[in-house]
Amino acid sequence: MGYIVVVVPSESASAEKVADLRRAAHDLFVQAMHERISTSVVTTTEADAREDYLEQGGDAERWPEALGGGFEPTWKVPYANAVVFDTEDVGEWGARVVTEAFVSERMLAVRLPSGKFKRVTGLVGHRLTVDS
């Protein structure tokens, strides 16, 4: 298995925007992890990760916590080593993911409107915060 990056596009994102987010996040983590890890970076979408989770018998109501900090039952690897959001406003569902990821010490990032990616440093309500 590789370093697993799951991208969470905004609800209204077109297929093209989802593909762009996935590609950009993948490139970012490949560059960041070069020489840090000996495995490859695997980047997927939240929808695809959720589908795999549910096919393995996962509880749909517990998916946000599983994504943020859970482990896949067969291979015992995280569902995500890193979660990348496409917006700072993540809603209740996203806040559940973020809260669990902080507890589990998983990497969180957000793509800002400028196109830059920033590491998430906090959560205020349902809005991600980053260092400037």
PDB file of C-alpha atoms in Angstrom:
ATOM      1  CA  MET A   1       0.000   0.000   0.000  1.00  0.00           C
ATOM      2  CA  GLY A   2       1.054   3.579  -0.432  1.00  0.00           C
ATOM      3  CA  TYR A   3       0.600   6.894   1.314  1.00  0.00           C
ATOM      4  CA  ILE A   4      -3.128   7.425   0.817  1.00  0.00           C
ATOM      5  CA  VAL A   5      -4.429  10.904   0.024  1.00  0.00           C
ATOM      6  CA  VAL A   6      -8.199  11.407  -0.132  1.00  0.00           C
ATOM      7  CA  VAL A   7      -9.506  14.574  -1.744  1.00  0.00           C
ATOM      8  CA  VAL A   8     -12.851  16.027  -0.673  1.00  0.00           C
ATOM      9  CA  PRO A   9     -14.226  18.293  -3.389  1.00  0.00           C
ATOM     10  CA  SER A  10     -16.949  20.825  -2.723  1.00  0.00           C
ATOM     11  CA  GLU A  11     -20.467  19.478  -3.277  1.00  0.00           C
ATOM     12  CA  SER A  12     -21.008  21.523  -6.421  1.00  0.00           C
ATOM     13  CA  ALA A  13     -17.688  20.602  -8.056  1.00  0.00           C
ATOM     14  CA  SER A  14     -17.843  19.420 -11.658  1.00  0.00           C
ATOM     15  CA  ALA A  15     -16.089  16.213 -12.693  1.00  0.00           C
ATOM     16  CA  GLU A  16     -13.385  18.380 -14.268  1.00  0.00           C
ATOM     17  CA  LYS A  17     -12.805  20.283 -11.010  1.00  0.00           C
ATOM     18  CA  VAL A  18     -12.689  17.030  -9.027  1.00  0.00           C
ATOM     19  CA  ALA A  19     -10.103  15.625 -11.437  1.00  0.00           C
ATOM     20  CA  ASP A  20      -8.083  18.855 -11.173  1.00  0.00           C
ATOM     21  CA  LEU A  21      -8.144  18.736  -7.360  1.00  0.00           C
ATOM     22  CA  ARG A  22      -7.102  15.096  -7.358  1.00  0.00           C
ATOM     23  CA  ARG A  23      -4.250  15.695  -9.794  1.00  0.00           C
ATOM     24  CA  ALA A  24      -2.991  18.818  -7.997  1.00  0.00           C
ATOM     25  CA  ALA A  25      -3.127  17.162  -4.561  1.00  0.00           C
ATOM     26  CA  HIS A  26      -1.382  14.072  -5.906  1.00  0.00           C
ATOM     27  CA  ASP A  27       1.423  16.139  -7.432  1.00  0.00           C
ATOM     28  CA  LEU A  28       1.801  18.103  -4.197  1.00  0.00           C
ATOM     29  CA  PHE A  29       2.110  14.984  -2.035  1.00  0.00           C
ATOM     30  CA  VAL A  30       4.411  13.182  -4.466  1.00  0.00           C
ATOM     31  CA  GLN A  31       6.746  16.176  -4.316  1.00  0.00           C
ATOM     32  CA  ALA A  32       6.421  16.517  -0.513  1.00  0.00           C
ATOM     33  CA  MET A  33       6.963  12.817   0.142  1.00  0.00           C
ATOM     34  CA  HIS A  34       9.827  12.340  -2.281  1.00  0.00           C
ATOM     35  CA  GLU A  35      12.698  10.866  -0.237  1.00  0.00           C
ATOM     36  CA  ARG A  36      10.527  10.756   2.936  1.00  0.00           C
ATOM     37  CA  ILE A  37       8.736   7.504   2.252  1.00  0.00           C
ATOM     38  CA  SER A  38       9.631   4.417   0.271  1.00  0.00           C
ATOM     39  CA  THR A  39       6.100   3.762  -0.957  1.00  0.00           C
ATOM     40  CA  SER A  40       4.102   5.531  -3.607  1.00  0.00           C
ATOM     41  CA  VAL A  41       1.422   8.164  -3.138  1.00  0.00           C
ATOM     42  CA  VAL A  42      -2.089   6.945  -3.942  1.00  0.00           C
ATOM     43  CA  THR A  43      -4.678   9.686  -4.423  1.00  0.00           C
ATOM     44  CA  THR A  44      -8.410   9.031  -4.571  1.00  0.00           C
ATOM     45  CA  THR A  45     -11.644  10.911  -4.130  1.00  0.00           C
ATOM     46  CA  GLU A  46     -13.834  10.809  -1.056  1.00  0.00           C
ATOM     47  CA  ALA A  47     -16.637   9.233  -3.122  1.00  0.00           C
ATOM     48  CA  ASP A  48     -14.408   6.368  -4.278  1.00  0.00           C
ATOM     49  CA  ALA A  49     -12.967   5.848  -0.781  1.00  0.00           C
ATOM     50  CA  ARG A  50     -16.474   5.820   0.713  1.00  0.00           C
ATOM     51  CA  GLU A  51     -17.663   3.287  -1.858  1.00  0.00           C
ATOM     52  CA  ASP A  52     -14.762   0.961  -0.974  1.00  0.00           C
ATOM     53  CA  TYR A  53     -15.476   1.403   2.736  1.00  0.00           C
ATOM     54  CA  LEU A  54     -19.157   0.548   2.320  1.00  0.00           C
ATOM     55  CA  GLU A  55     -18.384  -2.469   0.103  1.00  0.00           C
ATOM     56  CA  GLN A  56     -16.243  -3.830   2.954  1.00  0.00           C
ATOM     57  CA  GLY A  57     -19.226  -3.606   5.289  1.00  0.00           C
ATOM     58  CA  GLY A  58     -18.466  -0.235   6.853  1.00  0.00           C
ATOM     59  CA  ASP A  59     -21.187   1.715   8.658  1.00  0.00           C
ATOM     60  CA  ALA A  60     -22.277   4.693   6.542  1.00  0.00           C
ATOM     61  CA  GLU A  61     -22.991   6.769   9.670  1.00  0.00           C
ATOM     62  CA  ARG A  62     -19.391   6.248  10.892  1.00  0.00           C
ATOM     63  CA  TRP A  63     -17.727   7.091   7.570  1.00  0.00           C
ATOM     64  CA  PRO A  64     -16.556  10.603   8.577  1.00  0.00           C
ATOM     65  CA  GLU A  65     -14.727   9.182  11.609  1.00  0.00           C
ATOM     66  CA  ALA A  66     -13.341   6.277   9.568  1.00  0.00           C
ATOM     67  CA  LEU A  67     -12.002   8.658   6.935  1.00  0.00           C
ATOM     68  CA  GLY A  68     -10.478  10.939   9.551  1.00  0.00           C
ATOM     69  CA  GLY A  69      -8.834   8.275  11.656  1.00  0.00           C
ATOM     70  CA  GLY A  70      -9.896   4.733  10.853  1.00  0.00           C
ATOM     71  CA  PHE A  71      -8.049   1.723   9.511  1.00  0.00           C
ATOM     72  CA  GLU A  72      -9.004  -0.590   6.683  1.00  0.00           C
ATOM     73  CA  PRO A  73      -9.810  -3.979   8.284  1.00  0.00           C
ATOM     74  CA  THR A  74      -7.964  -6.314   5.894  1.00  0.00           C
ATOM     75  CA  TRP A  75      -4.641  -4.549   5.383  1.00  0.00           C
ATOM     76  CA  LYS A  76      -4.734  -2.486   8.606  1.00  0.00           C
ATOM     77  CA  VAL A  77      -3.736   0.697   6.788  1.00  0.00           C
ATOM     78  CA  PRO A  78      -5.423   4.075   7.281  1.00  0.00           C
ATOM     79  CA  TYR A  79      -8.350   4.899   5.042  1.00  0.00           C
ATOM     80  CA  ALA A  80      -6.418   8.134   4.550  1.00  0.00           C
ATOM     81  CA  ASN A  81      -2.987   9.304   5.609  1.00  0.00           C
ATOM     82  CA  ALA A  82      -3.998  12.759   4.403  1.00  0.00           C
ATOM     83  CA  VAL A  83      -7.336  14.407   3.673  1.00  0.00           C
ATOM     84  CA  VAL A  84      -7.416  17.400   1.337  1.00  0.00           C
ATOM     85  CA  PHE A  85     -10.464  19.675   1.225  1.00  0.00           C
ATOM     86  CA  ASP A  86     -11.306  21.964  -1.677  1.00  0.00           C
ATOM     87  CA  THR A  87     -12.888  24.609   0.545  1.00  0.00           C
ATOM     88  CA  GLU A  88     -12.368  26.068   3.996  1.00  0.00           C
ATOM     89  CA  ASP A  89     -16.076  25.734   4.832  1.00  0.00           C
ATOM     90  CA  VAL A  90     -16.476  21.997   5.429  1.00  0.00           C
ATOM     91  CA  GLY A  91     -19.908  21.721   7.029  1.00  0.00           C
ATOM     92  CA  GLU A  92     -20.879  19.353   9.822  1.00  0.00           C
ATOM     93  CA  TRP A  93     -19.754  16.235   7.948  1.00  0.00           C
ATOM     94  CA  GLY A  94     -16.317  17.705   7.208  1.00  0.00           C
ATOM     95  CA  ALA A  95     -15.950  18.930  10.791  1.00  0.00           C
ATOM     96  CA  ARG A  96     -16.423  15.327  11.964  1.00  0.00           C
ATOM     97  CA  VAL A  97     -13.652  14.196   9.596  1.00  0.00           C
ATOM     98  CA  VAL A  98     -11.343  16.995  10.737  1.00  0.00           C
ATOM     99  CA  THR A  99     -11.949  16.396  14.440  1.00  0.00           C
ATOM    100  CA  GLU A 100     -11.098  12.707  14.103  1.00  0.00           C
ATOM    101  CA  ALA A 101      -8.064  13.463  11.927  1.00  0.00           C
ATOM    102  CA  PHE A 102      -6.670  15.832  14.562  1.00  0.00           C
ATOM    103  CA  VAL A 103      -7.129  13.185  17.276  1.00  0.00           C
ATOM    104  CA  SER A 104      -5.504  10.544  15.035  1.00  0.00           C
ATOM    105  CA  GLU A 105      -2.713  12.902  13.942  1.00  0.00           C
ATOM    106  CA  ARG A 106      -3.488  12.597  10.250  1.00  0.00           C
ATOM    107  CA  MET A 107      -2.453  15.237   7.737  1.00  0.00           C
ATOM    108  CA  LEU A 108      -5.123  17.752   6.742  1.00  0.00           C
ATOM    109  CA  ALA A 109      -4.833  20.262   3.929  1.00  0.00           C
ATOM    110  CA  VAL A 110      -7.067  22.684   2.063  1.00  0.00           C
ATOM    111  CA  ARG A 111      -6.820  24.253  -1.357  1.00  0.00           C
ATOM    112  CA  LEU A 112      -7.425  27.971  -0.941  1.00  0.00           C
ATOM    113  CA  PRO A 113      -9.282  30.090  -3.532  1.00  0.00           C
ATOM    114  CA  SER A 114      -5.848  31.234  -4.769  1.00  0.00           C
ATOM    115  CA  GLY A 115      -5.076  27.626  -5.743  1.00  0.00           C
ATOM    116  CA  LYS A 116      -2.407  27.251  -3.063  1.00  0.00           C
ATOM    117  CA  PHE A 117      -2.543  24.325  -0.678  1.00  0.00           C
ATOM    118  CA  LYS A 118      -2.114  24.954   3.048  1.00  0.00           C
ATOM    119  CA  ARG A 119      -1.858  22.634   6.006  1.00  0.00           C
ATOM    120  CA  VAL A 120      -4.947  22.819   8.224  1.00  0.00           C
ATOM    121  CA  THR A 121      -4.074  23.970  11.731  1.00  0.00           C
ATOM    122  CA  GLY A 122      -7.499  24.270  13.319  1.00  0.00           C
ATOM    123  CA  LEU A 123     -11.251  24.206  13.045  1.00  0.00           C
ATOM    124  CA  VAL A 124     -13.610  26.980  14.105  1.00  0.00           C
ATOM    125  CA  GLY A 125     -17.189  25.799  13.853  1.00  0.00           C
ATOM    126  CA  HIS A 126     -17.267  24.278  10.392  1.00  0.00           C
ATOM    127  CA  ARG A 127     -14.441  26.393   8.942  1.00  0.00           C
ATOM    128  CA  LEU A 128     -10.851  25.241   8.570  1.00  0.00           C
ATOM    129  CA  THR A 129      -8.057  27.507   9.720  1.00  0.00           C
ATOM    130  CA  VAL A 130      -4.522  27.614   8.324  1.00  0.00           C
ATOM    131  CA  ASP A 131      -1.301  29.383   9.184  1.00  0.00           C
ATOM    132  CA  SER A 132      -0.715  32.415   7.008  1.00  0.00           C
TER     133      SER A 132
END
